[in-house]
Amino acid sequence: MDIKRRALVDRLASSNAAMSVLVVLLGFLVGTILVLAVGRDPANMYRAIIQVVSGFDLARGTWNARYIGEWLVASVPLILCGLSMAFAARAGLFNIGAEGQYIVGLTVAQFASFYLPSVPVFHWAAAVVLGMLAAAGWGGVVGFLKAKYAVSEVVATIMMNYIALYVSRYATQLIPGTNTYKTPSFPATARLSNSWLESVTNGSRLNTGLFLALAAVLLFWFVMEKTRTGFALRATGFNKDAARCSGINVQRSLTLSMAISGAFAGLAGCIVALGSFGYGRVLAGLDGYGFNGIAVALVGNSTAIGTLLAGLLFGMLQSAQPLMQSRQIPKEVTYIISGLVVVFISLRSGIGLLLEARSKEQAKSAARKGELRDE
Amino acid sequence: MDMGDKNAIELLGITKVFPGVIANDDITLRVRENEIHALLGENGAGKSTLMSILFGLYDPDAGTILIRGKEARIRDPNDANALGIGMVHQHFKLVRNYSVTENVILGIEPRTKSGNVDTARAERRVQEISALYGLQVDPHVRVESITVGMQQRVEILKTLYRNADILIFDEPTAVLTPQEVDELMSILKRLKAEGKTIVLITHKLREIKEAADRCTVLRRGRLVGTVDVASTSEELMAEMMVGRAVKFRIDKAEAKPGAIVLKIEGLTVRGSKGHDAVRGLDLEVRAGEIVGIAGVDGNGQAELIEAITGLTKPSSGRVLLKGKDVTDSSIRERIRWGIGHVPEDRHKNGLVLKFRLDENLVMKTFDREPYSGFAGLLDFRAISAHADALIGQFDIRAGEGSATKCGSMSGGNQQKAIIAREIDLSPELLVVAQPTRGLDVGAIEYIHERIVAERDKGRAVLLVSFELDEIMALCDRIAAISKGEIVGVVEARDADEREIGAMMAGLKGKTG
């Protein structure tokens, strides 16, 4: 029995997924203590969260599915930007540029909705494809520079973020009828709105983007785990030298992974543009989804399913903010919790060591009882 | 007068358990004052764990430590230093852009009256110690500009500067060239002559024979025994270490060289430092023979291999594989056309340590049938079946079979995995670099046999090794390399170790 328990602890310590769950729980624990410390009732925080994910208002005993819809709307770009970060990370790259790739996707989708023929389905589909392609190019350039000239992808992507932002602002203002902050409304055929999703969520902004995001999660998993392209990317990510020695084209792997990474972030931009807004925006600043994606991928261990769950978690925190404030919980608590989760994730190896030390204690006592003598 | 009977170190009944393994199981080791005591064992036998306990890096689960007869509690390396115990680690712990003196005094810097570091005094002291033990280290130079052998002496200096009189050497020769090994052996003897006690962790019998007085053998975490080196044969020590009789000679039939497989013409390769590392080199390897490149590390061997395998483009010259010019071909094409490569650094270039064993075994073939099918989909069943076959065929020991992460396998089994993968490609030409570095006797024996078996199948084998013994034992022809040129080629059967040694040093020999 001792051995069984030890095996469990070992597995926990070595399982990234379990560690992520533990870290999230820890984040909430500290968040709860903070709420107590400022003299508010933490139960209200959890009521807000329950309302976001289930639609139930426990205080009033009412149910409204719109909350669920808004939760998913907030989660979709986080999931996609998380996938963007995760995909590059698996190939050993640190993509800080999801923000810029997101902007490129968003901007191109906005243009496409004004300049493509207003044919149902084709209109938004073509806008999304163009947005993704442009963002893939935006990311791919960085991958190419990294592969060919060893330009640091971190520096390059940070700079590309600002180029994307200001080019987007300038270009969007060229659309006729645009004022300092918005364009005229999109044609209806360019919108990602989905009347069925709207009706089941009681009129939320939930749209076809949800399905696109789920398809992206599936595609991520499939490419990464099941294809030879994914194999080459993972090998490159773990050990570039060994991959090269084995005949894997490392330059191609790096460029490709940044391009696909950019496409995920670009998709997020398209969905926000065509799903959540009825008009194009002249961006005043960064939306922040790209940067939050870094945290999402970190908590999700850069796996497809992990990133999906982490995206839902961060989306939940984000959409719980207004509900918390109406219950006298400072919304800053959600930022603190997400911050703590990221800090704890970074401490993962430390927590792993603690668990290992525990299991060693147990191994020791087991050895004393002679259970381990195998020969 | 009889110093021999006083013990400097007594480790009594030491037990240390890691999750799932007993690294040390009730081990007792007594090291006499002023002796060189070898600690012999295969990788994973528990040598390093035992010495880490002595040096305060691990806490033993059971057992007592006596230093000079007094019970000691060593909680960390500072305790060990205070007891006069110093350790020369296998992987040096030096600040590369500091001078020798700065490295030596780091952490215990002498101060002037005004509180500054008294570099002048420190340098004098370092100079004195260096002279006393014949270390010949220049205290002023930066560590990054001196050879690996010199860096090791800086590590020795560090322990001596801290007044250590018990010195632990962890696999000190693993990183050294043959000459440096000889020099280290004389330093060890000098240290002993000056009254130091030395523990030498190693799995190389020759070094034990040369330097050590007594030898304690560990196997799988247990004590096998302590023997007097002078009166014990190498064979017996090897048997104690491995647990069975070990062959020292490689049985191999006369080579039957066939057609030329690899032909190198006037090859010049630029090295990483900007100079020509390989200079107009010519070489031929025929089917059914093993050609060895004998030379001291850093004479162009690495660049030569890179040019053959396609990792580097040569600046001039040609590489021909069975008459076909492959000089500008990609790495992938060369693999397909039959160049197998067992790289020198198996962790950097050979394996993806975070990949599973089965994934590593298809690293070069994953993109073709039967491992990749329609639309580039991986066939995991074929991949793991392939791994199972190779695991059986090459006796790769891995805890969880084909699903084992390569990082958790022993060095010997990692190397077996690489050899298995390369031989399984059934290459026309097998390029093997340092195939047995850091491996234990059992694994070395096995890997040598497989290389000879490839030769007997009619493959061409090019072997690069810094261990002349290995070259002499394994090769049919030996080419000595010096400063990027082949100085001479001799038939192994009438090769003379001294002659090759002279050629390695750059003195012209005969070509043939």
mmCIF file with all atom_site columns, C-alpha atoms in Angstrom, chain A residues 17-185:
data_model
loop_
_atom_site.group_PDB
_atom_site.id
_atom_site.type_symbol
_atom_site.label_atom_id
_atom_site.label_alt_id
_atom_site.label_comp_id
_atom_site.label_asym_id
_atom_site.label_entity_id
_atom_site.label_seq_id
_atom_site.pdbx_PDB_ins_code
_atom_site.Cartn_x
_atom_site.Cartn_y
_atom_site.Cartn_z
_atom_site.occupancy
_atom_site.B_iso_or_equiv
_atom_site.pdbx_formal_charge
_atom_site.auth_seq_id
_atom_site.auth_comp_id
_atom_site.auth_asym_id
_atom_site.auth_atom_id
_atom_site.pdbx_PDB_model_num
ATOM 1   C CA . ALA A 1 17  ? -1.454  18.459 -15.558 1.00 0.00 ? 17  ALA A CA 1
ATOM 2   C CA . ALA A 1 18  ? -1.853  17.661 -11.874 1.00 0.00 ? 18  ALA A CA 1
ATOM 3   C CA . MET A 1 19  ? 0.626   20.361 -11.071 1.00 0.00 ? 19  MET A CA 1
ATOM 4   C CA . SER A 1 20  ? -1.368  22.912 -13.057 1.00 0.00 ? 20  SER A CA 1
ATOM 5   C CA . VAL A 1 21  ? -4.556  22.019 -11.213 1.00 0.00 ? 21  VAL A CA 1
ATOM 6   C CA . LEU A 1 22  ? -2.754  22.277 -7.902  1.00 0.00 ? 22  LEU A CA 1
ATOM 7   C CA . VAL A 1 23  ? -1.337  25.652 -8.856  1.00 0.00 ? 23  VAL A CA 1
ATOM 8   C CA . VAL A 1 24  ? -4.740  26.993 -9.843  1.00 0.00 ? 24  VAL A CA 1
ATOM 9   C CA . LEU A 1 25  ? -6.246  25.823 -6.552  1.00 0.00 ? 25  LEU A CA 1
ATOM 10  C CA . LEU A 1 26  ? -3.393  27.496 -4.724  1.00 0.00 ? 26  LEU A CA 1
ATOM 11  C CA . GLY A 1 27  ? -4.071  30.723 -6.616  1.00 0.00 ? 27  GLY A CA 1
ATOM 12  C CA . PHE A 1 28  ? -7.694  30.666 -5.562  1.00 0.00 ? 28  PHE A CA 1
ATOM 13  C CA . LEU A 1 29  ? -6.757  29.874 -1.973  1.00 0.00 ? 29  LEU A CA 1
ATOM 14  C CA . VAL A 1 30  ? -4.555  32.947 -1.764  1.00 0.00 ? 30  VAL A CA 1
ATOM 15  C CA . GLY A 1 31  ? -7.217  34.983 -3.582  1.00 0.00 ? 31  GLY A CA 1
ATOM 16  C CA . THR A 1 32  ? -9.763  33.904 -0.992  1.00 0.00 ? 32  THR A CA 1
ATOM 17  C CA . ILE A 1 33  ? -7.461  34.905 1.836   1.00 0.00 ? 33  ILE A CA 1
ATOM 18  C CA . LEU A 1 34  ? -6.965  38.297 0.195   1.00 0.00 ? 34  LEU A CA 1
ATOM 19  C CA . VAL A 1 35  ? -10.714 38.884 -0.056  1.00 0.00 ? 35  VAL A CA 1
ATOM 20  C CA . LEU A 1 36  ? -11.017 37.968 3.631   1.00 0.00 ? 36  LEU A CA 1
ATOM 21  C CA . ALA A 1 37  ? -8.169  40.314 4.438   1.00 0.00 ? 37  ALA A CA 1
ATOM 22  C CA . VAL A 1 38  ? -9.954  43.281 2.889   1.00 0.00 ? 38  VAL A CA 1
ATOM 23  C CA . GLY A 1 39  ? -13.005 42.418 4.964   1.00 0.00 ? 39  GLY A CA 1
ATOM 24  C CA . ARG A 1 40  ? -15.309 41.082 2.247   1.00 0.00 ? 40  ARG A CA 1
ATOM 25  C CA . ASP A 1 41  ? -17.140 37.786 2.021   1.00 0.00 ? 41  ASP A CA 1
ATOM 26  C CA . PRO A 1 42  ? -15.266 35.374 -0.269  1.00 0.00 ? 42  PRO A CA 1
ATOM 27  C CA . ALA A 1 43  ? -18.488 33.466 -0.820  1.00 0.00 ? 43  ALA A CA 1
ATOM 28  C CA . ASN A 1 44  ? -19.548 36.397 -2.995  1.00 0.00 ? 44  ASN A CA 1
ATOM 29  C CA . MET A 1 45  ? -16.508 35.857 -5.184  1.00 0.00 ? 45  MET A CA 1
ATOM 30  C CA . TYR A 1 46  ? -17.431 32.233 -5.711  1.00 0.00 ? 46  TYR A CA 1
ATOM 31  C CA . ARG A 1 47  ? -21.082 33.150 -6.308  1.00 0.00 ? 47  ARG A CA 1
ATOM 32  C CA . ALA A 1 48  ? -19.925 35.453 -9.093  1.00 0.00 ? 48  ALA A CA 1
ATOM 33  C CA . ILE A 1 49  ? -17.789 32.692 -10.577 1.00 0.00 ? 49  ILE A CA 1
ATOM 34  C CA . ILE A 1 50  ? -20.607 30.157 -10.360 1.00 0.00 ? 50  ILE A CA 1
ATOM 35  C CA . GLN A 1 51  ? -22.897 32.604 -12.088 1.00 0.00 ? 51  GLN A CA 1
ATOM 36  C CA . VAL A 1 52  ? -20.390 33.041 -14.903 1.00 0.00 ? 52  VAL A CA 1
ATOM 37  C CA . VAL A 1 53  ? -19.952 29.365 -15.603 1.00 0.00 ? 53  VAL A CA 1
ATOM 38  C CA . SER A 1 54  ? -23.480 28.113 -14.916 1.00 0.00 ? 54  SER A CA 1
ATOM 39  C CA . GLY A 1 55  ? -25.717 31.139 -15.328 1.00 0.00 ? 55  GLY A CA 1
ATOM 40  C CA . PHE A 1 56  ? -27.234 30.616 -11.866 1.00 0.00 ? 56  PHE A CA 1
ATOM 41  C CA . ASP A 1 57  ? -27.519 33.594 -9.587  1.00 0.00 ? 57  ASP A CA 1
ATOM 42  C CA . LEU A 1 58  ? -27.515 31.853 -6.210  1.00 0.00 ? 58  LEU A CA 1
ATOM 43  C CA . ALA A 1 59  ? -28.479 34.996 -4.330  1.00 0.00 ? 59  ALA A CA 1
ATOM 44  C CA . ARG A 1 60  ? -31.618 35.620 -6.341  1.00 0.00 ? 60  ARG A CA 1
ATOM 45  C CA . GLY A 1 61  ? -32.311 32.080 -7.476  1.00 0.00 ? 61  GLY A CA 1
ATOM 46  C CA . THR A 1 62  ? -32.521 33.089 -11.150 1.00 0.00 ? 62  THR A CA 1
ATOM 47  C CA . TRP A 1 63  ? -30.884 31.555 -14.224 1.00 0.00 ? 63  TRP A CA 1
ATOM 48  C CA . ASN A 1 64  ? -29.631 33.339 -17.295 1.00 0.00 ? 64  ASN A CA 1
ATOM 49  C CA . ALA A 1 65  ? -27.650 31.482 -19.985 1.00 0.00 ? 65  ALA A CA 1
ATOM 50  C CA . ARG A 1 66  ? -26.267 34.740 -21.314 1.00 0.00 ? 66  ARG A CA 1
ATOM 51  C CA . TYR A 1 67  ? -23.548 34.644 -18.679 1.00 0.00 ? 67  TYR A CA 1
ATOM 52  C CA . ILE A 1 68  ? -22.304 31.330 -20.045 1.00 0.00 ? 68  ILE A CA 1
ATOM 53  C CA . GLY A 1 69  ? -22.291 32.766 -23.539 1.00 0.00 ? 69  GLY A CA 1
ATOM 54  C CA . GLU A 1 70  ? -20.270 35.809 -22.498 1.00 0.00 ? 70  GLU A CA 1
ATOM 55  C CA . TRP A 1 71  ? -17.864 33.583 -20.622 1.00 0.00 ? 71  TRP A CA 1
ATOM 56  C CA . LEU A 1 72  ? -17.192 31.614 -23.793 1.00 0.00 ? 72  LEU A CA 1
ATOM 57  C CA . VAL A 1 73  ? -16.922 34.808 -25.855 1.00 0.00 ? 73  VAL A CA 1
ATOM 58  C CA . ALA A 1 74  ? -14.214 36.042 -23.506 1.00 0.00 ? 74  ALA A CA 1
ATOM 59  C CA . SER A 1 75  ? -12.465 32.662 -23.531 1.00 0.00 ? 75  SER A CA 1
ATOM 60  C CA . VAL A 1 76  ? -12.250 32.133 -27.302 1.00 0.00 ? 76  VAL A CA 1
ATOM 61  C CA . PRO A 1 77  ? -9.490  34.672 -28.071 1.00 0.00 ? 77  PRO A CA 1
ATOM 62  C CA . LEU A 1 78  ? -7.629  33.632 -24.930 1.00 0.00 ? 78  LEU A CA 1
ATOM 63  C CA . ILE A 1 79  ? -7.697  30.002 -26.019 1.00 0.00 ? 79  ILE A CA 1
ATOM 64  C CA . LEU A 1 80  ? -6.515  30.879 -29.507 1.00 0.00 ? 80  LEU A CA 1
ATOM 65  C CA . CYS A 1 81  ? -3.734  33.173 -28.349 1.00 0.00 ? 81  CYS A CA 1
ATOM 66  C CA . GLY A 1 82  ? -2.773  30.456 -25.865 1.00 0.00 ? 82  GLY A CA 1
ATOM 67  C CA . LEU A 1 83  ? -2.570  27.978 -28.733 1.00 0.00 ? 83  LEU A CA 1
ATOM 68  C CA . SER A 1 84  ? -0.411  30.461 -30.607 1.00 0.00 ? 84  SER A CA 1
ATOM 69  C CA . MET A 1 85  ? 2.046   30.719 -27.751 1.00 0.00 ? 85  MET A CA 1
ATOM 70  C CA . ALA A 1 86  ? 1.912   26.983 -27.103 1.00 0.00 ? 86  ALA A CA 1
ATOM 71  C CA . PHE A 1 87  ? 2.563   25.983 -30.689 1.00 0.00 ? 87  PHE A CA 1
ATOM 72  C CA . ALA A 1 88  ? 5.714   28.067 -30.882 1.00 0.00 ? 88  ALA A CA 1
ATOM 73  C CA . ALA A 1 89  ? 6.783   26.919 -27.427 1.00 0.00 ? 89  ALA A CA 1
ATOM 74  C CA . ARG A 1 90  ? 6.589   23.290 -28.473 1.00 0.00 ? 90  ARG A CA 1
ATOM 75  C CA . ALA A 1 91  ? 9.100   24.045 -31.224 1.00 0.00 ? 91  ALA A CA 1
ATOM 76  C CA . GLY A 1 92  ? 11.319  25.801 -28.696 1.00 0.00 ? 92  GLY A CA 1
ATOM 77  C CA . LEU A 1 93  ? 10.344  29.379 -29.541 1.00 0.00 ? 93  LEU A CA 1
ATOM 78  C CA . PHE A 1 94  ? 9.029   32.113 -27.293 1.00 0.00 ? 94  PHE A CA 1
ATOM 79  C CA . ASN A 1 95  ? 6.376   33.925 -29.266 1.00 0.00 ? 95  ASN A CA 1
ATOM 80  C CA . ILE A 1 96  ? 5.735   37.276 -27.610 1.00 0.00 ? 96  ILE A CA 1
ATOM 81  C CA . GLY A 1 97  ? 4.188   38.360 -30.872 1.00 0.00 ? 97  GLY A CA 1
ATOM 82  C CA . ALA A 1 98  ? 0.727   36.841 -30.587 1.00 0.00 ? 98  ALA A CA 1
ATOM 83  C CA . GLU A 1 99  ? -0.504  40.363 -29.852 1.00 0.00 ? 99  GLU A CA 1
ATOM 84  C CA . GLY A 1 100 ? 0.807   41.690 -33.155 1.00 0.00 ? 100 GLY A CA 1
ATOM 85  C CA . GLN A 1 101 ? -0.341  38.648 -35.105 1.00 0.00 ? 101 GLN A CA 1
ATOM 86  C CA . TYR A 1 102 ? -3.757  39.082 -33.513 1.00 0.00 ? 102 TYR A CA 1
ATOM 87  C CA . ILE A 1 103 ? -3.839  42.702 -34.686 1.00 0.00 ? 103 ILE A CA 1
ATOM 88  C CA . VAL A 1 104 ? -2.837  41.715 -38.216 1.00 0.00 ? 104 VAL A CA 1
ATOM 89  C CA . GLY A 1 105 ? -5.593  39.093 -38.328 1.00 0.00 ? 105 GLY A CA 1
ATOM 90  C CA . LEU A 1 106 ? -8.111  41.560 -36.963 1.00 0.00 ? 106 LEU A CA 1
ATOM 91  C CA . THR A 1 107 ? -7.125  44.325 -39.362 1.00 0.00 ? 107 THR A CA 1
ATOM 92  C CA . VAL A 1 108 ? -7.149  42.174 -42.468 1.00 0.00 ? 108 VAL A CA 1
ATOM 93  C CA . ALA A 1 109 ? -10.515 40.688 -41.485 1.00 0.00 ? 109 ALA A CA 1
ATOM 94  C CA . GLN A 1 110 ? -11.910 44.217 -41.091 1.00 0.00 ? 110 GLN A CA 1
ATOM 95  C CA . PHE A 1 111 ? -10.659 45.167 -44.539 1.00 0.00 ? 111 PHE A CA 1
ATOM 96  C CA . ALA A 1 112 ? -11.948 41.959 -46.062 1.00 0.00 ? 112 ALA A CA 1
ATOM 97  C CA . SER A 1 113 ? -15.405 42.605 -44.698 1.00 0.00 ? 113 SER A CA 1
ATOM 98  C CA . PHE A 1 114 ? -15.530 45.935 -46.549 1.00 0.00 ? 114 PHE A CA 1
ATOM 99  C CA . TYR A 1 115 ? -13.877 44.932 -49.783 1.00 0.00 ? 115 TYR A CA 1
ATOM 100 C CA . LEU A 1 116 ? -14.979 41.348 -50.429 1.00 0.00 ? 116 LEU A CA 1
ATOM 101 C CA . PRO A 1 117 ? -18.288 40.588 -52.170 1.00 0.00 ? 117 PRO A CA 1
ATOM 102 C CA . SER A 1 118 ? -21.153 40.253 -49.745 1.00 0.00 ? 118 SER A CA 1
ATOM 103 C CA . VAL A 1 119 ? -21.894 36.567 -50.350 1.00 0.00 ? 119 VAL A CA 1
ATOM 104 C CA . PRO A 1 120 ? -23.266 34.626 -47.358 1.00 0.00 ? 120 PRO A CA 1
ATOM 105 C CA . VAL A 1 121 ? -20.751 32.314 -45.615 1.00 0.00 ? 121 VAL A CA 1
ATOM 106 C CA . PHE A 1 122 ? -18.092 33.009 -48.273 1.00 0.00 ? 122 PHE A CA 1
ATOM 107 C CA . HIS A 1 123 ? -17.779 36.544 -47.007 1.00 0.00 ? 123 HIS A CA 1
ATOM 108 C CA . TRP A 1 124 ? -16.838 35.824 -43.432 1.00 0.00 ? 124 TRP A CA 1
ATOM 109 C CA . ALA A 1 125 ? -15.016 32.603 -44.308 1.00 0.00 ? 125 ALA A CA 1
ATOM 110 C CA . ALA A 1 126 ? -12.789 34.400 -46.807 1.00 0.00 ? 126 ALA A CA 1
ATOM 111 C CA . ALA A 1 127 ? -12.206 37.214 -44.330 1.00 0.00 ? 127 ALA A CA 1
ATOM 112 C CA . VAL A 1 128 ? -11.113 34.706 -41.689 1.00 0.00 ? 128 VAL A CA 1
ATOM 113 C CA . VAL A 1 129 ? -8.848  32.825 -44.106 1.00 0.00 ? 129 VAL A CA 1
ATOM 114 C CA . LEU A 1 130 ? -7.209  36.043 -45.306 1.00 0.00 ? 130 LEU A CA 1
ATOM 115 C CA . GLY A 1 131 ? -6.767  37.269 -41.747 1.00 0.00 ? 131 GLY A CA 1
ATOM 116 C CA . MET A 1 132 ? -5.151  33.997 -40.726 1.00 0.00 ? 132 MET A CA 1
ATOM 117 C CA . LEU A 1 133 ? -2.868  33.948 -43.761 1.00 0.00 ? 133 LEU A CA 1
ATOM 118 C CA . ALA A 1 134 ? -1.704  37.487 -43.134 1.00 0.00 ? 134 ALA A CA 1
ATOM 119 C CA . ALA A 1 135 ? -1.026  36.716 -39.473 1.00 0.00 ? 135 ALA A CA 1
ATOM 120 C CA . ALA A 1 136 ? 0.778   33.517 -40.481 1.00 0.00 ? 136 ALA A CA 1
ATOM 121 C CA . GLY A 1 137 ? 3.033   35.605 -42.687 1.00 0.00 ? 137 GLY A CA 1
ATOM 122 C CA . TRP A 1 138 ? 3.535   38.110 -39.900 1.00 0.00 ? 138 TRP A CA 1
ATOM 123 C CA . GLY A 1 139 ? 4.675   35.324 -37.561 1.00 0.00 ? 139 GLY A CA 1
ATOM 124 C CA . GLY A 1 140 ? 6.457   33.334 -40.252 1.00 0.00 ? 140 GLY A CA 1
ATOM 125 C CA . VAL A 1 141 ? 8.781   36.232 -41.055 1.00 0.00 ? 141 VAL A CA 1
ATOM 126 C CA . VAL A 1 142 ? 10.037  36.158 -37.477 1.00 0.00 ? 142 VAL A CA 1
ATOM 127 C CA . GLY A 1 143 ? 10.529  32.383 -37.664 1.00 0.00 ? 143 GLY A CA 1
ATOM 128 C CA . PHE A 1 144 ? 12.433  32.762 -40.898 1.00 0.00 ? 144 PHE A CA 1
ATOM 129 C CA . LEU A 1 145 ? 14.693  35.472 -39.480 1.00 0.00 ? 145 LEU A CA 1
ATOM 130 C CA . LYS A 1 146 ? 15.328  33.276 -36.469 1.00 0.00 ? 146 LYS A CA 1
ATOM 131 C CA . ALA A 1 147 ? 16.083  30.214 -38.578 1.00 0.00 ? 147 ALA A CA 1
ATOM 132 C CA . LYS A 1 148 ? 18.212  31.940 -41.183 1.00 0.00 ? 148 LYS A CA 1
ATOM 133 C CA . TYR A 1 149 ? 19.972  34.726 -39.313 1.00 0.00 ? 149 TYR A CA 1
ATOM 134 C CA . ALA A 1 150 ? 19.524  33.720 -35.650 1.00 0.00 ? 150 ALA A CA 1
ATOM 135 C CA . VAL A 1 151 ? 17.525  36.895 -34.918 1.00 0.00 ? 151 VAL A CA 1
ATOM 136 C CA . SER A 1 152 ? 16.027  36.546 -31.437 1.00 0.00 ? 152 SER A CA 1
ATOM 137 C CA . GLU A 1 153 ? 12.327  35.853 -31.851 1.00 0.00 ? 153 GLU A CA 1
ATOM 138 C CA . VAL A 1 154 ? 11.604  37.615 -28.574 1.00 0.00 ? 154 VAL A CA 1
ATOM 139 C CA . VAL A 1 155 ? 13.027  40.943 -29.695 1.00 0.00 ? 155 VAL A CA 1
ATOM 140 C CA . ALA A 1 156 ? 11.653  40.619 -33.221 1.00 0.00 ? 156 ALA A CA 1
ATOM 141 C CA . THR A 1 157 ? 8.107   39.811 -32.113 1.00 0.00 ? 157 THR A CA 1
ATOM 142 C CA . ILE A 1 158 ? 7.982   42.630 -29.569 1.00 0.00 ? 158 ILE A CA 1
ATOM 143 C CA . MET A 1 159 ? 8.940   45.114 -32.270 1.00 0.00 ? 159 MET A CA 1
ATOM 144 C CA . MET A 1 160 ? 6.525   43.555 -34.744 1.00 0.00 ? 160 MET A CA 1
ATOM 145 C CA . ASN A 1 161 ? 3.713   44.093 -32.217 1.00 0.00 ? 161 ASN A CA 1
ATOM 146 C CA . TYR A 1 162 ? 4.128   47.849 -32.408 1.00 0.00 ? 162 TYR A CA 1
ATOM 147 C CA . ILE A 1 163 ? 4.538   47.843 -36.159 1.00 0.00 ? 163 ILE A CA 1
ATOM 148 C CA . ALA A 1 164 ? 1.294   45.888 -36.398 1.00 0.00 ? 164 ALA A CA 1
ATOM 149 C CA . LEU A 1 165 ? -0.545  48.256 -34.064 1.00 0.00 ? 165 LEU A CA 1
ATOM 150 C CA . TYR A 1 166 ? 0.419   51.460 -35.847 1.00 0.00 ? 166 TYR A CA 1
ATOM 151 C CA . VAL A 1 167 ? 0.101   50.084 -39.355 1.00 0.00 ? 167 VAL A CA 1
ATOM 152 C CA . SER A 1 168 ? -3.351  48.867 -38.356 1.00 0.00 ? 168 SER A CA 1
ATOM 153 C CA . ARG A 1 169 ? -4.342  52.283 -37.022 1.00 0.00 ? 169 ARG A CA 1
ATOM 154 C CA . TYR A 1 170 ? -3.102  54.050 -40.124 1.00 0.00 ? 170 TYR A CA 1
ATOM 155 C CA . ALA A 1 171 ? -4.593  51.601 -42.597 1.00 0.00 ? 171 ALA A CA 1
ATOM 156 C CA . THR A 1 172 ? -7.968  51.365 -40.892 1.00 0.00 ? 172 THR A CA 1
ATOM 157 C CA . GLN A 1 173 ? -8.396  55.129 -41.018 1.00 0.00 ? 173 GLN A CA 1
ATOM 158 C CA . LEU A 1 174 ? -8.130  54.937 -44.805 1.00 0.00 ? 174 LEU A CA 1
ATOM 159 C CA . ILE A 1 175 ? -11.443 53.062 -44.965 1.00 0.00 ? 175 ILE A CA 1
ATOM 160 C CA . PRO A 1 176 ? -14.041 55.618 -46.169 1.00 0.00 ? 176 PRO A CA 1
ATOM 161 C CA . GLY A 1 177 ? -16.348 56.852 -43.449 1.00 0.00 ? 177 GLY A CA 1
ATOM 162 C CA . THR A 1 178 ? -13.991 55.990 -40.643 1.00 0.00 ? 178 THR A CA 1
ATOM 163 C CA . ASN A 1 179 ? -13.692 58.437 -37.740 1.00 0.00 ? 179 ASN A CA 1
ATOM 164 C CA . THR A 1 180 ? -10.937 58.462 -35.125 1.00 0.00 ? 180 THR A CA 1
ATOM 165 C CA . TYR A 1 181 ? -12.086 55.290 -33.415 1.00 0.00 ? 181 TYR A CA 1
ATOM 166 C CA . LYS A 1 182 ? -14.404 53.256 -35.632 1.00 0.00 ? 182 LYS A CA 1
ATOM 167 C CA . THR A 1 183 ? -15.319 52.345 -39.185 1.00 0.00 ? 183 THR A CA 1
ATOM 168 C CA . PRO A 1 184 ? -18.853 52.159 -40.518 1.00 0.00 ? 184 PRO A CA 1
ATOM 169 C CA . SER A 1 185 ? -20.743 48.922 -39.681 1.00 0.00 ? 185 SER A CA 1
#
